[in-house]
Amino acid sequence: MTMVKNKINRRKFLELFSTATASTAALLTGCKQKPNEQQLIEDEYKTQIEPPTDKMTYRINPNTNDKVSLLGYGMMRLPTTDGKAGRESRAPLDQEAINHLVDYAIEHGVNYFDTSPAYCQGRSEAATGIALHRHPRESYFIATKMSNFAPATFPHDESVRLFQNSLKNLQVDYLDYYLLHGIGMGGGMEVFNARFIDNGILDYLLEQRKAGKIRNLGFSYHGDIKVFDFLLENHDKYHWDFVQIEMNYLDWRHAHEINERNTNAEYLYGELLKRNIPAVIMEPLLGGRLSNIPQYIVAEMKQRNPERSAASWAFRYVGSKPNVLTALSGMTYMEHLKDNLLSYCPLKPLTDEEENFLYDIARKLVGLQTIPCNDCKYCMPCPYGLDIPGIFVYYNKCKNEGTLPQDTEDKEYAKLRRNYLLGMDRSIPKLRQANHCVGCKQCEPHCPQNIRIPDEMQKIDAQIETLKQEMLK
């Protein structure tokens, strides 16, 4: 289907990509690897697959008739000069790399770019503005947010300043899509009222929409369903042009089962569909978890379609829902961008049978009982130095791979125990591990997944302490 250099087909690419993923996993567990082997695999991949430039699937926003690319570029994981993502590194953002990614995305039909004053430790908007300003204004849609999370930004003048800074940083006179950021993420209606109602900022944003400074006004939802329901019950008053929700084939029916404080996407999407409010989708891969699922599940996917990655199944799932305007993906590297483009250039909608297949996989994933961390790092920095997402990512990785030491009767138990403890020390510095959590709960209100973080840290710490004591016997 796609022309490739060196006569390597997509099936071969996926084998290489799987090898790359395995190599990364090996690093996390302390296995040795040849220098630059991972980079060589990624560089080879970059020359192997080229998505078509004229096959992007688009959706029409019924409120403004915007023709929006089904793949949206999430600007929260922009590359830095040290090769990491901007949300986890203080190194300068790599503007040249960002420009190249944005140019490539636009060349291949992407026209929706989603950012926030909070992304990449406050640096995303400016970098996004630099990259996009080099293109005709009518060739892209910019989405950004009222990210007034800190109490110091609640006052009217401070929130207005955030809005005006967004225009300045993005180098634009108007914003195509503007969101109340993270409603329901912490504090319920009380915090929502403090951020948007009591200070008059929602009225101000409605005025900005009327004046043309905002073309589409919406909100992104995290957590407290009472806030979501309140805003939709008042749709006739606010006339939401779109709403951003977390949706994927796992969260469709199991979000509440995984964490009772979350809401199933089936309900969220259904409420928007009833009101004909377009849905913008975040976390189609659950922070990458649905692209790094257990290998025995990947094998089931490969049996059906050897040329499809695990990530492509997740993207096809959300894209197959007709009320989805665009699906956001935070793409740090070119290989991520290319693979996601191949899912939507063009979209091949799921059949009913394929959709049910994914729901079967979702039930299996729920049974793994991992911690629902998306590695978004909203909980960071921890005042006591913990690497909260790093601890959860390592735990989930071992859980998914079946290397978590649990059954003392297992003949491999001693080996699993040793590898787990060594891997934890290699992945997370000792001073940043779970035993240093004091239970202050400063992180909890910031978690979009509503994880009871101190409780989970206590469980992991107790498990590790038990494993260490067993080694001393």
Coordinates of C-alpha atoms in Angstrom, one line a residue:
M1 CA 0.0 0.0 0.0
T2 CA 2.8 2.5 1.0
M3 CA 6.1 2.9 -0.9
V4 CA 9.1 2.3 1.3
K5 CA 12.8 2.7 0.8
N6 CA 15.1 -0.3 0.8
K7 CA 12.2 -2.4 -0.3
I8 CA 11.1 -3.0 3.3
N9 CA 7.4 -3.5 3.7
R10 CA 5.1 -2.4 6.6
R11 CA 5.1 -5.9 8.1
K12 CA 8.9 -5.8 8.4
F13 CA 8.7 -2.3 9.9
L14 CA 6.3 -3.4 12.6
E15 CA 8.7 -6.2 13.5
L16 CA 11.5 -3.6 13.8
F17 CA 9.2 -1.3 15.8
S18 CA 8.3 -4.2 18.2
T19 CA 12.1 -4.8 18.6
A20 CA 12.5 -1.2 19.5
T21 CA 9.8 -1.3 22.1
A22 CA 11.4 -4.5 23.6
S23 CA 14.8 -2.7 23.6
T24 CA 13.3 0.1 25.6
A25 CA 11.7 -2.3 28.1
A26 CA 15.1 -4.0 28.4
L27 CA 16.7 -0.7 29.4
L28 CA 14.1 -0.2 32.1
T29 CA 14.8 -3.6 33.6
G30 CA 18.6 -3.1 33.5
C31 CA 19.4 -5.4 30.5
K32 CA 22.4 -4.3 28.6
Q33 CA 22.1 -3.0 25.0
K34 CA 24.6 -2.0 22.4
P35 CA 25.2 1.8 22.3
N36 CA 22.9 3.7 20.0
E37 CA 21.1 0.5 19.0
Q38 CA 17.7 2.0 19.8
Q39 CA 18.5 5.1 17.8
L40 CA 19.7 3.0 14.8
I41 CA 16.3 1.2 14.8
E42 CA 14.4 4.4 15.0
D43 CA 16.5 6.0 12.3
E44 CA 15.9 3.1 10.0
Y45 CA 12.2 3.3 10.7
K46 CA 12.1 6.9 9.7
T47 CA 13.4 6.0 6.2
Q48 CA 11.1 3.0 5.8
I49 CA 7.5 4.3 5.9
E50 CA 6.1 7.4 4.3
P51 CA 2.4 8.2 4.9
P52 CA 0.5 9.6 1.9
T53 CA 0.2 13.4 1.8
D54 CA -3.3 13.6 0.4
K55 CA -5.3 11.0 2.3
M56 CA -6.1 12.6 5.7
T57 CA -9.6 11.9 7.0
Y58 CA -11.5 15.1 8.0
R59 CA -14.5 15.9 10.0
I60 CA -16.8 18.9 9.8
N61 CA -17.6 21.0 12.8
P62 CA -21.3 21.7 12.5
N63 CA -21.0 25.0 14.4
T64 CA -18.4 26.7 12.2
N65 CA -18.1 24.3 9.3
D66 CA -14.4 23.9 10.1
K67 CA -12.8 21.0 8.2
V68 CA -10.8 19.5 10.9
S69 CA -8.2 16.7 10.6
L70 CA -9.1 13.6 12.4
L71 CA -5.6 13.4 13.8
G72 CA -4.9 16.4 16.1
Y73 CA -1.4 17.3 17.3
G74 CA -1.2 17.5 21.1
M75 CA 1.7 19.9 22.0
M76 CA 2.3 18.7 25.5
R77 CA 5.2 16.3 24.8
L78 CA 7.4 18.5 22.6
P79 CA 11.0 17.4 22.1
T80 CA 13.9 19.0 24.0
T81 CA 17.5 19.3 23.2
D82 CA 18.4 16.4 25.4
G83 CA 16.1 14.1 23.5
K84 CA 13.3 13.9 26.1
A85 CA 9.8 15.3 26.2
G86 CA 9.3 18.9 27.4
R87 CA 7.0 17.9 30.2
E88 CA 9.7 15.9 32.0
S89 CA 12.9 17.8 31.1
R90 CA 14.1 21.3 31.9
A91 CA 16.4 21.3 28.9
P92 CA 15.4 23.9 26.2
L93 CA 12.8 22.8 23.8
D94 CA 14.2 21.8 20.4
Q95 CA 12.6 24.4 18.3
E96 CA 14.1 23.1 15.1
A97 CA 12.8 19.6 15.7
I98 CA 9.3 21.1 16.7
N99 CA 9.3 23.1 13.4
H100 CA 10.1 20.0 11.4
L101 CA 7.4 17.9 13.1
V102 CA 4.8 20.7 12.6
D103 CA 5.8 21.1 9.0
Y104 CA 5.6 17.4 8.3
A105 CA 2.2 17.2 10.1
I106 CA 0.7 20.1 8.0
E107 CA 2.2 18.6 4.8
H108 CA 0.3 15.4 5.6
G109 CA -3.0 17.1 6.3
V110 CA -2.9 17.7 10.1
N111 CA -4.5 21.1 10.9
Y112 CA -5.5 21.0 14.6
F113 CA -2.9 21.8 17.1
D114 CA -3.7 21.7 20.9
T115 CA -1.7 23.4 23.5
S116 CA -2.0 25.1 26.9
P117 CA -0.1 27.6 29.1
A118 CA 0.7 24.6 31.4
Y119 CA 2.2 22.3 28.9
C120 CA 5.9 21.6 28.7
Q121 CA 6.4 23.4 32.0
G122 CA 4.9 26.6 30.5
R123 CA 6.9 26.6 27.3
S124 CA 4.5 24.9 24.8
E125 CA 2.5 27.9 23.7
A126 CA 5.5 30.0 22.6
A127 CA 7.1 27.1 20.8
T128 CA 3.8 26.2 19.1
G129 CA 3.4 29.8 18.1
I130 CA 6.9 30.0 16.5
A131 CA 6.3 26.8 14.5
L132 CA 2.8 27.6 13.3
H133 CA 3.4 31.3 12.5
R134 CA 5.6 30.2 9.6
H135 CA 2.5 28.9 7.9
P136 CA -0.6 30.8 6.5
R137 CA -3.0 31.5 9.4
E138 CA -5.9 29.9 7.5
S139 CA -4.0 26.6 7.2
Y140 CA -4.3 25.5 10.8
F141 CA -6.6 25.7 13.9
I142 CA -5.1 26.5 17.3
A143 CA -6.7 25.2 20.5
T144 CA -5.5 26.4 23.9
K145 CA -6.9 26.6 27.4
M146 CA -7.8 28.7 30.4
S147 CA -5.3 26.8 32.7
N148 CA -6.0 28.8 35.8
F149 CA -5.3 25.9 38.2
A150 CA -3.4 27.8 40.9
P151 CA -5.4 29.9 43.3
A152 CA -3.2 32.8 42.5
T153 CA -4.7 32.8 38.9
F154 CA -8.4 32.6 40.1
P155 CA -8.9 36.4 40.3
H156 CA -10.5 37.9 37.2
D157 CA -7.5 40.0 36.1
E158 CA -5.1 37.1 36.5
S159 CA -7.3 34.8 34.4
V160 CA -7.7 37.5 31.7
R161 CA -3.9 37.9 31.7
L162 CA -3.6 34.2 30.9
F163 CA -6.0 34.5 28.0
Q164 CA -4.1 37.6 26.6
N165 CA -0.7 35.9 27.0
S166 CA -2.0 32.9 25.0
L167 CA -2.8 35.2 22.1
K168 CA 0.6 36.8 22.4
N169 CA 2.6 33.6 22.8
L170 CA 0.8 31.9 19.9
Q171 CA 1.2 35.1 17.7
V172 CA -2.4 35.2 16.7
D173 CA -5.3 37.7 16.8
Y174 CA -7.9 35.1 17.6
L175 CA -8.1 31.5 18.9
D176 CA -10.0 28.8 16.9
Y177 CA -10.7 26.6 19.9
Y178 CA -10.6 27.6 23.5
L179 CA -11.2 25.4 26.6
L180 CA -11.9 25.7 30.2
H181 CA -9.1 23.4 31.2
G182 CA -9.6 20.3 33.4
I183 CA -13.1 21.0 34.8
G184 CA -13.9 18.6 37.6
M185 CA -10.2 17.6 38.1
G186 CA -10.2 18.6 41.7
G187 CA -12.5 20.2 44.2
G188 CA -15.7 19.6 42.3
M189 CA -18.2 22.4 41.9
E190 CA -16.6 24.6 44.5
V191 CA -13.3 24.9 42.6
F192 CA -15.1 25.1 39.3
N193 CA -17.1 28.1 40.6
A194 CA -13.9 29.7 42.0
R195 CA -12.0 29.3 38.7
F196 CA -14.8 30.3 36.2
I197 CA -18.0 31.6 37.7
D198 CA -17.4 33.7 40.9
N199 CA -14.6 35.7 39.1
G200 CA -16.7 36.3 36.0
I201 CA -14.2 34.7 33.7
L202 CA -16.7 32.5 31.9
D203 CA -18.8 35.6 31.1
Y204 CA -15.6 37.3 29.9
L205 CA -14.9 34.3 27.6
L206 CA -18.4 34.3 26.2
E207 CA -17.9 38.0 25.4
Q208 CA -14.6 37.1 23.6
R209 CA -16.4 34.6 21.5
K210 CA -19.1 37.1 20.6
A211 CA -16.3 39.6 19.6
G212 CA -14.6 36.9 17.5
K213 CA -11.5 36.5 19.6
I214 CA -12.7 32.9 20.3
R215 CA -14.3 31.0 17.4
N216 CA -15.2 27.9 19.4
L217 CA -15.6 27.7 23.2
G218 CA -15.6 24.4 25.1
F219 CA -14.1 22.6 28.0
S220 CA -12.0 19.6 28.8
Y221 CA -13.4 17.2 31.4
H222 CA -11.6 15.3 34.1
G223 CA -13.1 13.5 37.0
D224 CA -16.1 14.9 38.8
I225 CA -19.3 14.0 36.8
K226 CA -21.4 16.6 38.7
V227 CA -19.4 19.4 37.0
F228 CA -19.8 17.8 33.5
D229 CA -23.5 17.3 34.0
F230 CA -23.9 20.9 35.2
L231 CA -22.2 22.3 32.1
L232 CA -24.3 20.2 29.7
E233 CA -27.5 21.0 31.6
N234 CA -26.7 24.6 30.9
H235 CA -25.8 24.1 27.2
D236 CA -28.7 26.3 26.2
K237 CA -27.1 29.1 28.2
Y238 CA -23.4 28.6 27.2
H239 CA -23.8 27.0 23.8
W240 CA -20.7 24.8 23.9
D241 CA -19.1 24.5 20.5
F242 CA -17.2 21.3 21.5
V243 CA -16.1 19.3 24.5
Q244 CA -12.9 17.4 25.1
I245 CA -13.2 14.1 26.8
E246 CA -10.9 11.1 27.5
M247 CA -12.0 8.2 25.4
N248 CA -10.5 4.9 24.3
Y249 CA -11.7 1.3 24.1
L250 CA -10.7 0.6 27.7
D251 CA -12.4 3.7 29.2
W252 CA -15.5 3.2 27.1
R253 CA -17.0 0.8 29.7
H254 CA -14.4 0.3 32.3
A255 CA -13.1 3.7 33.5
H256 CA -15.4 3.6 36.5
E257 CA -14.5 0.0 37.2
I258 CA -10.8 0.8 37.2
N259 CA -11.3 3.9 39.4
E260 CA -14.6 4.6 40.9
R261 CA -13.9 8.3 40.7
N262 CA -13.8 8.3 36.9
T263 CA -16.7 8.2 34.4
N264 CA -17.1 5.7 31.5
A265 CA -16.5 7.3 28.1
E266 CA -19.7 5.7 26.8
Y267 CA -21.7 8.0 29.0
L268 CA -19.7 11.1 28.2
Y269 CA -19.8 10.5 24.5
G270 CA -23.5 9.7 24.6
E271 CA -24.3 12.9 26.4
L272 CA -22.5 15.0 23.8
L273 CA -24.0 13.1 20.9
K274 CA -27.5 13.7 22.2
R275 CA -26.8 17.5 22.1
N276 CA -24.9 17.3 18.8
I277 CA -21.8 18.7 20.5
P278 CA -18.6 17.6 18.7
A279 CA -16.2 15.5 20.8
V280 CA -12.5 16.2 20.8
I281 CA -10.7 13.1 22.2
M282 CA -7.7 13.1 24.5
E283 CA -5.9 10.0 25.7
P284 CA -6.8 7.7 22.8
L285 CA -3.8 5.6 23.9
L286 CA -4.2 6.2 27.6
G287 CA -0.8 8.0 27.9
G288 CA 0.8 5.2 25.8
R289 CA -0.6 2.3 27.8
L290 CA -2.7 1.0 24.9
S291 CA 0.4 1.0 22.6
N292 CA 2.4 -1.0 25.2
I293 CA 0.0 -3.8 26.1
P294 CA 1.1 -7.3 27.0
Q295 CA 2.7 -9.3 24.1
Y296 CA 0.1 -12.1 24.2
I297 CA -2.6 -9.5 23.5
V298 CA -0.5 -7.9 20.7
A299 CA -0.2 -11.4 19.2
E300 CA -4.0 -11.6 19.1
M301 CA -4.1 -8.3 17.2
K302 CA -1.4 -9.5 14.8
Q303 CA -3.3 -12.6 14.0
R304 CA -6.1 -10.4 12.7
N305 CA -3.9 -7.9 10.9
P306 CA -0.1 -8.3 11.0
E307 CA 0.4 -4.9 9.5
R308 CA -1.4 -3.0 12.2
S309 CA 0.3 -1.7 15.4
A310 CA -1.4 -1.9 18.7
A311 CA -1.6 1.9 18.6
S312 CA -3.4 1.9 15.3
W313 CA -6.2 -0.2 16.7
A314 CA -6.8 2.3 19.4
F315 CA -6.8 5.3 17.0
R316 CA -9.1 3.5 14.6
Y317 CA -11.5 2.9 17.5
V318 CA -11.9 6.5 18.4
G319 CA -11.9 7.6 14.8
S320 CA -14.8 5.2 14.0
K321 CA -17.1 7.2 16.3
P322 CA -19.0 9.6 14.1
N323 CA -19.3 12.5 16.6
V324 CA -15.5 12.6 17.1
L325 CA -14.1 15.9 15.6
T326 CA -10.4 15.1 16.2
A327 CA -8.3 12.7 18.3
L328 CA -5.3 14.2 20.0
S329 CA -1.9 12.6 20.2
G330 CA 1.1 14.0 22.0
M331 CA 3.9 13.2 19.5
T332 CA 7.5 13.7 20.6
Y333 CA 9.2 11.9 17.8
M334 CA 8.8 11.6 14.0
E335 CA 8.1 7.8 14.2
H336 CA 5.1 8.5 16.5
L337 CA 3.7 11.1 14.0
K338 CA 4.2 8.8 11.0
D339 CA 2.6 5.8 12.6
N340 CA -0.4 7.9 13.7
L341 CA -0.8 9.4 10.2
L342 CA -1.0 5.9 8.8
S343 CA -4.0 5.3 11.0
Y344 CA -5.9 8.2 9.6
C345 CA -4.6 8.7 6.0
P346 CA -7.2 7.5 5.4
L347 CA -9.2 6.0 8.3
K348 CA -10.5 2.5 7.9
P349 CA -13.4 2.4 10.3
L350 CA -13.7 -0.6 12.5
T351 CA -16.3 -3.2 11.7
D352 CA -18.7 -4.3 14.4
E353 CA -16.8 -7.5 14.8
E354 CA -13.5 -5.6 15.2
E355 CA -15.0 -3.3 17.8
N356 CA -16.2 -6.2 19.9
F357 CA -12.8 -7.7 19.6
L358 CA -11.3 -4.6 21.2
Y359 CA -14.0 -4.7 24.0
D360 CA -12.8 -8.3 24.7
I361 CA -9.3 -7.0 25.0
A362 CA -10.5 -4.2 27.3
R363 CA -11.9 -6.8 29.7
K364 CA -8.6 -8.7 29.7
L365 CA -6.7 -5.4 30.4
V366 CA -9.0 -4.6 33.3
G367 CA -8.2 -8.0 34.8
L368 CA -4.5 -7.0 35.0
Q369 CA -5.5 -4.4 37.7
T370 CA -2.7 -1.9 36.9
I371 CA -2.6 1.6 38.3
P372 CA -4.5 3.9 35.9
C373 CA -1.6 6.3 35.5
N374 CA -1.2 8.0 32.1
D375 CA 2.3 9.4 32.9
C376 CA 0.9 13.0 32.3
K377 CA 3.0 14.3 35.2
Y378 CA 0.3 16.7 36.4
C379 CA 1.1 15.4 39.9
M380 CA 4.7 16.7 39.6
P381 CA 6.8 18.0 41.1
C382 CA 6.3 16.2 44.4
P383 CA 7.4 18.4 47.3
Y384 CA 9.2 15.4 48.8
G385 CA 11.0 14.5 45.6
L386 CA 9.1 11.3 44.6
D387 CA 9.1 10.3 40.9
I388 CA 5.4 9.5 41.1
P389 CA 4.7 8.6 37.5
G390 CA 8.0 6.8 37.2
I391 CA 7.1 4.5 40.1
F392 CA 3.7 3.8 38.6
V393 CA 5.0 3.2 35.1
Y394 CA 7.6 0.7 36.3
Y395 CA 5.0 -1.1 38.4
N396 CA 2.5 -1.3 35.5
K397 CA 5.2 -2.5 33.1
C398 CA 6.1 -5.4 35.4
K399 CA 2.4 -6.2 35.9
N400 CA 1.7 -6.2 32.2
E401 CA 4.7 -8.4 31.4
G402 CA 4.0 -10.9 34.2
T403 CA 7.3 -10.2 35.9
L404 CA 5.8 -8.9 39.1
P405 CA 6.8 -11.3 41.9
Q406 CA 3.5 -12.4 43.5
D407 CA 3.4 -16.2 43.8
T408 CA 5.9 -17.5 46.3
E409 CA 5.3 -21.0 45.0
D410 CA 6.5 -20.0 41.5
K411 CA 9.8 -21.7 40.8
E412 CA 10.9 -18.4 39.2
Y413 CA 9.8 -16.3 42.2
A414 CA 13.3 -15.6 43.6
K415 CA 14.6 -14.5 40.2
L416 CA 11.5 -12.3 39.6
R417 CA 11.9 -10.8 43.1
R418 CA 15.6 -9.9 42.5
N419 CA 15.0 -8.5 39.0
Y420 CA 12.0 -6.4 40.2
L421 CA 14.0 -4.8 43.1
L422 CA 17.1 -4.2 40.9
G423 CA 14.9 -2.8 38.1
M424 CA 13.2 -0.4 40.5
D425 CA 16.6 0.9 41.7
R426 CA 17.8 1.3 38.1
S427 CA 14.6 3.0 36.9
I428 CA 13.9 5.3 40.0
P429 CA 16.7 6.8 42.2
K430 CA 16.3 5.5 45.7
L431 CA 15.6 8.9 47.2
R432 CA 12.6 9.2 44.8
Q433 CA 11.0 5.9 45.5
A434 CA 7.6 5.1 47.2
N435 CA 9.0 4.8 50.8
H436 CA 9.6 8.6 50.8
C437 CA 5.9 9.4 50.4
V438 CA 4.6 11.2 53.6
G439 CA 1.0 11.2 52.5
C440 CA 0.7 14.9 52.2
K441 CA -1.8 14.5 49.3
Q442 CA -0.7 17.6 47.5
C443 CA -0.6 15.5 44.3
E444 CA -4.1 14.1 44.4
P445 CA -6.1 17.2 43.2
H446 CA -3.9 17.4 40.1
C447 CA -4.4 13.8 38.9
P448 CA -6.7 13.6 35.9
Q449 CA -7.3 9.9 36.6
N450 CA -8.3 10.6 40.3
I451 CA -5.7 8.1 41.6
R452 CA -5.4 8.0 45.3
I453 CA -1.7 8.4 45.0
P454 CA -0.5 8.2 48.6
D455 CA -2.6 5.0 49.1
E456 CA -0.9 3.4 46.0
M457 CA 2.5 4.5 47.2
Q458 CA 1.9 2.9 50.5
K459 CA 0.9 -0.4 48.8
I460 CA 4.0 -0.4 46.6
D461 CA 6.3 0.5 49.5
A462 CA 4.8 -2.3 51.6
Q463 CA 5.3 -4.7 48.7
I464 CA 8.9 -3.7 48.2
E465 CA 9.7 -3.9 51.9
T466 CA 8.2 -7.4 52.0
L467 CA 10.4 -8.5 49.1
K468 CA 13.5 -7.0 50.7
Q469 CA 12.8 -8.8 54.0
E470 CA 12.3 -12.1 52.2
M471 CA 15.8 -11.7 50.6
L472 CA 17.3 -11.4 54.1
K473 CA 15.8 -14.7 55.3

